[in-house]
Short mmCIF file of C-alpha atoms in Angstrom, two decimals:
data_model
loop_
_atom_site.label_atom_id
_atom_site.label_comp_id
_atom_site.label_asym_id
_atom_site.label_seq_id
_atom_site.Cartn_x
_atom_site.Cartn_y
_atom_site.Cartn_z
CA MET A 80 56.48 -8.83 -37.51
CA LYS A 81 57.76 -12.32 -35.70
CA GLN A 82 60.22 -11.98 -33.10
CA LYS A 83 63.67 -13.63 -33.64
CA ILE A 84 64.81 -16.19 -31.25
CA SER A 85 67.86 -13.96 -30.83
CA ASP A 86 65.90 -11.06 -30.13
CA LYS A 87 63.87 -13.24 -27.13
CA VAL A 88 67.13 -14.80 -26.07
CA ALA A 89 68.63 -11.00 -25.49
CA GLU A 90 65.43 -10.07 -23.65
CA ARG A 91 65.92 -13.23 -21.32
CA LEU A 92 69.48 -12.31 -20.66
CA LYS A 93 68.65 -8.61 -20.21
CA GLU A 94 66.20 -9.64 -17.54
CA MET A 95 68.66 -11.83 -15.90
CA LEU A 96 71.32 -8.74 -16.00
CA ASN A 97 68.74 -6.47 -14.51
CA GLU A 98 67.68 -9.31 -11.65
CA ASP A 99 71.36 -9.10 -10.98
CA THR A 100 72.03 -12.93 -11.82
CA TRP A 101 75.32 -11.74 -12.61
CA GLY A 102 77.02 -8.71 -11.19
CA ALA A 103 79.82 -6.26 -12.95
CA GLY A 104 82.65 -7.77 -14.23
CA ASP A 105 81.18 -10.93 -13.91
CA LYS A 106 82.02 -13.84 -16.28
CA LEU A 107 79.08 -15.64 -18.06
CA PRO A 108 78.97 -19.29 -18.01
CA PRO A 109 80.15 -21.03 -21.20
CA GLU A 110 78.32 -20.88 -24.39
CA ARG A 111 77.51 -24.65 -24.44
CA GLU A 112 76.05 -24.33 -20.85
CA LEU A 113 74.04 -20.89 -21.58
CA ALA A 114 72.59 -22.30 -24.42
CA LYS A 115 71.40 -25.25 -22.57
CA GLN A 116 70.38 -23.37 -19.48
CA LEU A 117 67.98 -21.08 -21.76
CA GLY A 118 66.98 -23.90 -24.43
CA VAL A 119 68.28 -22.56 -27.31
CA SER A 120 70.76 -23.04 -29.92
CA ARG A 121 74.23 -21.39 -29.97
CA PRO A 122 74.15 -19.35 -32.82
CA SER A 123 70.67 -17.80 -31.59
CA LEU A 124 72.45 -17.18 -27.85
CA ARG A 125 76.06 -16.03 -29.89
CA GLU A 126 73.62 -13.36 -31.61
CA ALA A 127 71.96 -12.40 -28.48
CA LEU A 128 75.50 -11.96 -26.62
CA GLN A 129 76.51 -9.77 -29.59
CA LYS A 130 73.29 -7.58 -29.36
CA LEU A 131 73.85 -6.87 -25.88
CA ALA A 132 77.75 -6.34 -26.34
CA CYS A 133 76.39 -3.67 -29.05
CA ALA A 134 74.38 -2.04 -26.22
CA GLY A 135 77.33 -1.89 -23.82
CA LEU A 136 76.02 -4.44 -21.39
CA LEU A 137 78.46 -7.11 -22.27
CA ALA A 138 82.23 -6.84 -23.64
CA THR A 139 84.26 -9.99 -24.81
CA ARG A 140 87.86 -9.74 -23.42
CA HIS A 141 90.90 -10.88 -24.63
CA GLY A 142 91.92 -14.86 -23.95
CA GLY A 143 87.82 -15.64 -24.40
CA GLY A 144 85.01 -15.12 -22.58
CA THR A 145 82.19 -13.06 -22.34
CA TYR A 146 81.31 -10.87 -19.15
CA VAL A 147 78.98 -8.04 -17.81
CA GLN A 148 80.38 -4.49 -18.36
CA GLU A 149 81.28 -2.36 -15.67
CA LYS A 150 78.79 0.54 -15.15
CA THR A 151 81.45 3.71 -14.90
CA GLU A 152 85.05 4.33 -15.50
CA THR A 153 86.37 6.49 -12.89
CA SER A 154 89.15 7.66 -15.31
CA PHE A 155 86.13 9.52 -16.93
CA ILE A 156 84.44 10.80 -13.58
CA ASN A 157 87.43 12.16 -11.65
CA PRO A 158 88.67 15.14 -13.53
CA LEU A 159 84.92 16.18 -14.26
CA LEU A 160 84.27 15.75 -10.39
CA ASN A 161 87.68 18.24 -9.90
CA LEU A 162 85.44 20.55 -12.44
CA PHE A 163 82.29 20.39 -10.39
CA HIS A 164 84.12 21.31 -7.11
CA GLU A 165 85.61 24.21 -8.73
CA GLN A 166 83.02 26.01 -11.06
CA VAL A 167 79.63 25.74 -9.74
CA GLU A 168 78.21 26.37 -13.24
CA ALA A 169 79.43 23.03 -14.58
CA LYS A 170 76.06 21.91 -13.75
CA PHE A 171 74.61 23.70 -16.46
CA ASP A 172 77.49 22.55 -18.84
CA VAL A 173 76.35 19.21 -17.88
CA LEU A 174 72.48 19.86 -19.13
CA GLU A 175 73.34 21.48 -22.18
CA VAL A 176 75.30 17.78 -23.22
CA ARG A 177 72.55 15.73 -21.71
CA HIS A 178 69.98 18.12 -24.26
CA ALA A 179 72.02 17.17 -27.37
CA LEU A 180 72.16 13.24 -26.06
CA GLU A 181 69.05 12.80 -24.71
CA GLY A 182 67.11 13.85 -27.58
CA THR A 183 69.30 11.45 -29.65
CA ALA A 184 68.45 8.56 -26.77
CA ALA A 185 65.01 9.13 -26.91
CA TYR A 186 64.66 9.00 -30.73
CA TYR A 187 66.69 5.99 -31.13
CA ALA A 188 65.11 4.39 -28.06
CA ALA A 189 61.56 5.02 -29.70
CA LEU A 190 62.60 3.10 -32.59
CA ARG A 191 64.85 -0.05 -30.97
CA HIS A 192 63.22 -0.52 -27.81
CA THR A 193 62.03 -4.41 -27.08
CA GLU A 194 59.35 -5.16 -24.81
CA VAL A 195 61.61 -5.80 -21.84
CA ASP A 196 62.60 -2.13 -22.48
CA ARG A 197 59.22 -0.89 -22.80
CA GLN A 198 58.33 -2.79 -18.97
CA ARG A 199 61.56 -1.27 -17.81
CA ILE A 200 60.92 2.21 -18.62
CA GLN A 201 57.43 1.85 -17.21
CA HIS A 202 58.90 0.41 -14.12
CA CYS A 203 61.01 3.38 -13.73
CA PHE A 204 58.85 5.91 -14.44
CA ASP A 205 56.34 4.40 -11.77
CA ARG A 206 59.04 4.36 -8.87
CA MET A 207 59.81 7.99 -9.87
CA ILE A 208 56.34 8.57 -8.92
CA GLU A 209 56.27 6.68 -5.96
CA MET A 210 59.50 8.36 -4.62
CA HIS A 211 57.93 11.85 -4.78
CA GLY A 212 57.56 13.03 -0.93
CA SER A 213 60.41 11.01 0.19
CA PRO A 214 61.95 12.93 3.09
CA ASP A 215 64.92 13.00 0.98
CA PRO A 216 64.51 14.93 -2.08
CA LEU A 217 67.67 12.99 -3.62
CA ASP A 218 65.55 9.55 -3.49
CA GLU A 219 63.50 11.45 -6.06
CA ALA A 220 66.19 13.15 -8.38
CA LYS A 221 68.13 9.00 -8.23
CA ALA A 222 64.89 7.98 -9.42
CA ASP A 223 64.73 10.46 -12.11
CA ALA A 224 68.05 9.46 -13.40
CA LYS A 225 67.22 5.94 -13.23
CA PHE A 226 64.44 6.64 -15.80
CA HIS A 227 66.60 8.51 -18.09
CA LEU A 228 69.02 5.98 -17.87
CA ALA A 229 66.42 3.25 -19.04
CA ILE A 230 65.46 5.11 -22.05
CA SER A 231 69.01 5.82 -22.99
CA GLU A 232 69.73 1.99 -22.71
CA ALA A 233 66.86 1.20 -24.92
CA ALA A 234 68.87 3.13 -27.86
CA TYR A 235 70.92 0.41 -27.85
CA ASN A 236 74.23 2.56 -28.69
CA PRO A 237 76.77 1.50 -26.64
CA VAL A 238 78.57 4.94 -26.74
CA LEU A 239 75.62 6.50 -25.83
CA GLN A 240 75.09 4.71 -23.06
CA HIS A 241 78.66 4.47 -21.53
CA ILE A 242 78.33 8.43 -21.77
CA MET A 243 75.24 8.66 -20.21
CA GLN A 244 75.94 6.42 -17.30
CA ASN A 245 79.07 8.51 -16.58
CA LEU A 246 77.19 11.46 -16.79
CA PHE A 247 74.79 10.59 -14.08
CA SER A 248 77.21 9.17 -12.13
CA LEU A 249 79.09 12.19 -12.09
CA LEU A 250 75.86 14.19 -10.94
CA GLU A 251 75.37 11.61 -8.34
CA ASN A 252 78.96 11.45 -7.08
CA SER A 253 79.12 15.70 -6.66
CA ILE A 254 78.46 17.27 -3.76
CA THR A 255 78.02 20.99 -5.72
CA HIS A 256 74.91 19.51 -7.96
CA ASN A 257 71.38 20.52 -6.97
CA LEU A 258 69.23 18.49 -8.81
CA ASP A 259 67.64 17.46 -5.39
CA LYS A 260 66.67 20.67 -4.54
CA LEU A 261 64.64 20.54 -8.08
CA TYR A 262 61.89 18.56 -6.09
CA THR A 263 61.87 21.00 -3.25
CA LEU A 264 60.66 23.77 -5.61
CA PRO A 265 56.80 24.54 -5.52
CA LYS A 266 54.61 23.58 -8.47
CA VAL A 267 57.42 21.38 -9.76
CA PHE A 268 56.78 18.25 -9.72
CA GLU A 269 53.26 18.32 -11.71
CA PRO A 270 54.88 19.83 -14.90
CA LEU A 271 57.99 17.28 -14.32
CA SER A 272 55.29 14.45 -14.16
CA HIS A 273 53.87 15.47 -17.01
CA GLN A 274 57.22 16.14 -19.07
CA HIS A 275 58.43 12.46 -18.30
CA GLU A 276 55.34 10.73 -19.29
CA ARG A 277 55.19 12.42 -22.75
CA MET A 278 58.75 11.37 -22.87
CA MET A 279 57.97 7.93 -22.10
CA ASN A 280 54.52 7.57 -24.39
CA LYS A 281 56.45 9.06 -27.03
CA VAL A 282 59.01 6.53 -26.91
CA LEU A 283 56.63 3.57 -26.39
CA GLU A 284 54.73 4.78 -29.17
CA ARG A 285 57.54 4.29 -31.36
CA ASP A 286 57.42 8.22 -32.24
CA ALA A 287 61.08 9.03 -32.85
CA ASP A 288 60.56 12.67 -33.64
CA GLY A 289 57.95 13.38 -30.94
CA ALA A 290 60.35 11.12 -28.23
CA ARG A 291 63.24 13.69 -29.12
CA ARG A 292 61.40 16.83 -28.84
CA ALA A 293 59.65 15.94 -25.28
CA ALA A 294 63.33 15.13 -24.08
CA GLN A 295 64.73 18.49 -25.22
CA GLU A 296 61.62 20.45 -23.87
CA HIS A 297 61.64 18.79 -20.35
CA LEU A 298 65.92 19.70 -19.83
CA ILE A 299 65.03 23.07 -21.11
CA PHE A 300 62.55 23.20 -18.26
CA VAL A 301 64.89 21.55 -15.83
CA GLU A 302 67.45 23.91 -17.06
CA GLU A 303 65.40 26.83 -16.39
CA SER A 304 64.18 25.56 -12.78
CA LEU A 305 67.88 25.12 -11.73
CA GLN A 306 68.45 28.79 -12.62
CA GLN A 307 65.84 29.91 -10.81
CA ILE A 308 67.34 28.11 -7.86
CA GLU A 309 70.77 29.53 -8.18
CA ARG A 310 69.08 33.23 -8.53
CA ALA A 311 66.88 32.78 -5.35
CA GLU A 312 70.15 31.30 -3.43
CA THR A 313 72.32 34.22 -4.83
CA ARG A 314 69.65 36.50 -3.29
CA LYS A 315 69.88 34.99 -0.20
CA LEU A 316 73.28 35.35 0.31
CA HIS A 317 73.48 38.95 -0.62
CA ALA A 318 70.65 39.65 1.88
CA VAL A 319 72.61 38.13 4.70
CA ARG A 320 75.97 39.74 3.69
CA SER A 321 73.98 43.16 3.95
CA LEU A 322 72.92 42.36 7.22
CA PRO A 323 74.61 44.59 9.66
CA THR A 324 77.14 42.86 12.05
CA LEU A 325 76.45 43.07 15.80
#
């Protein structure tokens, strides 16, 4: 099926956003100027802008103009950050939510992704593999998050995208989460990389049901691995407390 002009324009605009042509909160040039710059008609440009707005990447503000959407909302994150500090088990609550959301994101990404999305998902996967063995395990955990966000962005659901971005911002900003420790466990990298590759392949093959299963099976493994970390740390703490004082 021949790709619509507006879809090609949307992909080009998405590339420009990824290249940081405009930053969060920046106002895009007027339609007439942007259409001339891209060499397309204003109706095709308008349709492309609407598509990116539906994906949560752009927003139209009162008074006119199209703006690059902010990545996160602190009003969403701050109360949950307090919860993370007060309850260390909250990370598992986030995983339960991710289990539901990421299965859905992978399902729709398989149905809706564009060529630009395909390239970005592959790039994020390659970057994640490249980060393995970094001196700071959190580098690998952050690359992991970007891979998952690339898939959720390809689902083209602005509500889902907003929630997913904030969940990963929450994890990144919380000092109590230990996703970075996941990458220090022996024999974890190989199954994680296989799971990520399977998820990516199912999305890129447009196997929606397979993509959803791959995402959910991956998160079950992550949850079980983090529980293993918790048990090991609890045993270590009990062992230290049981040592006789000198």
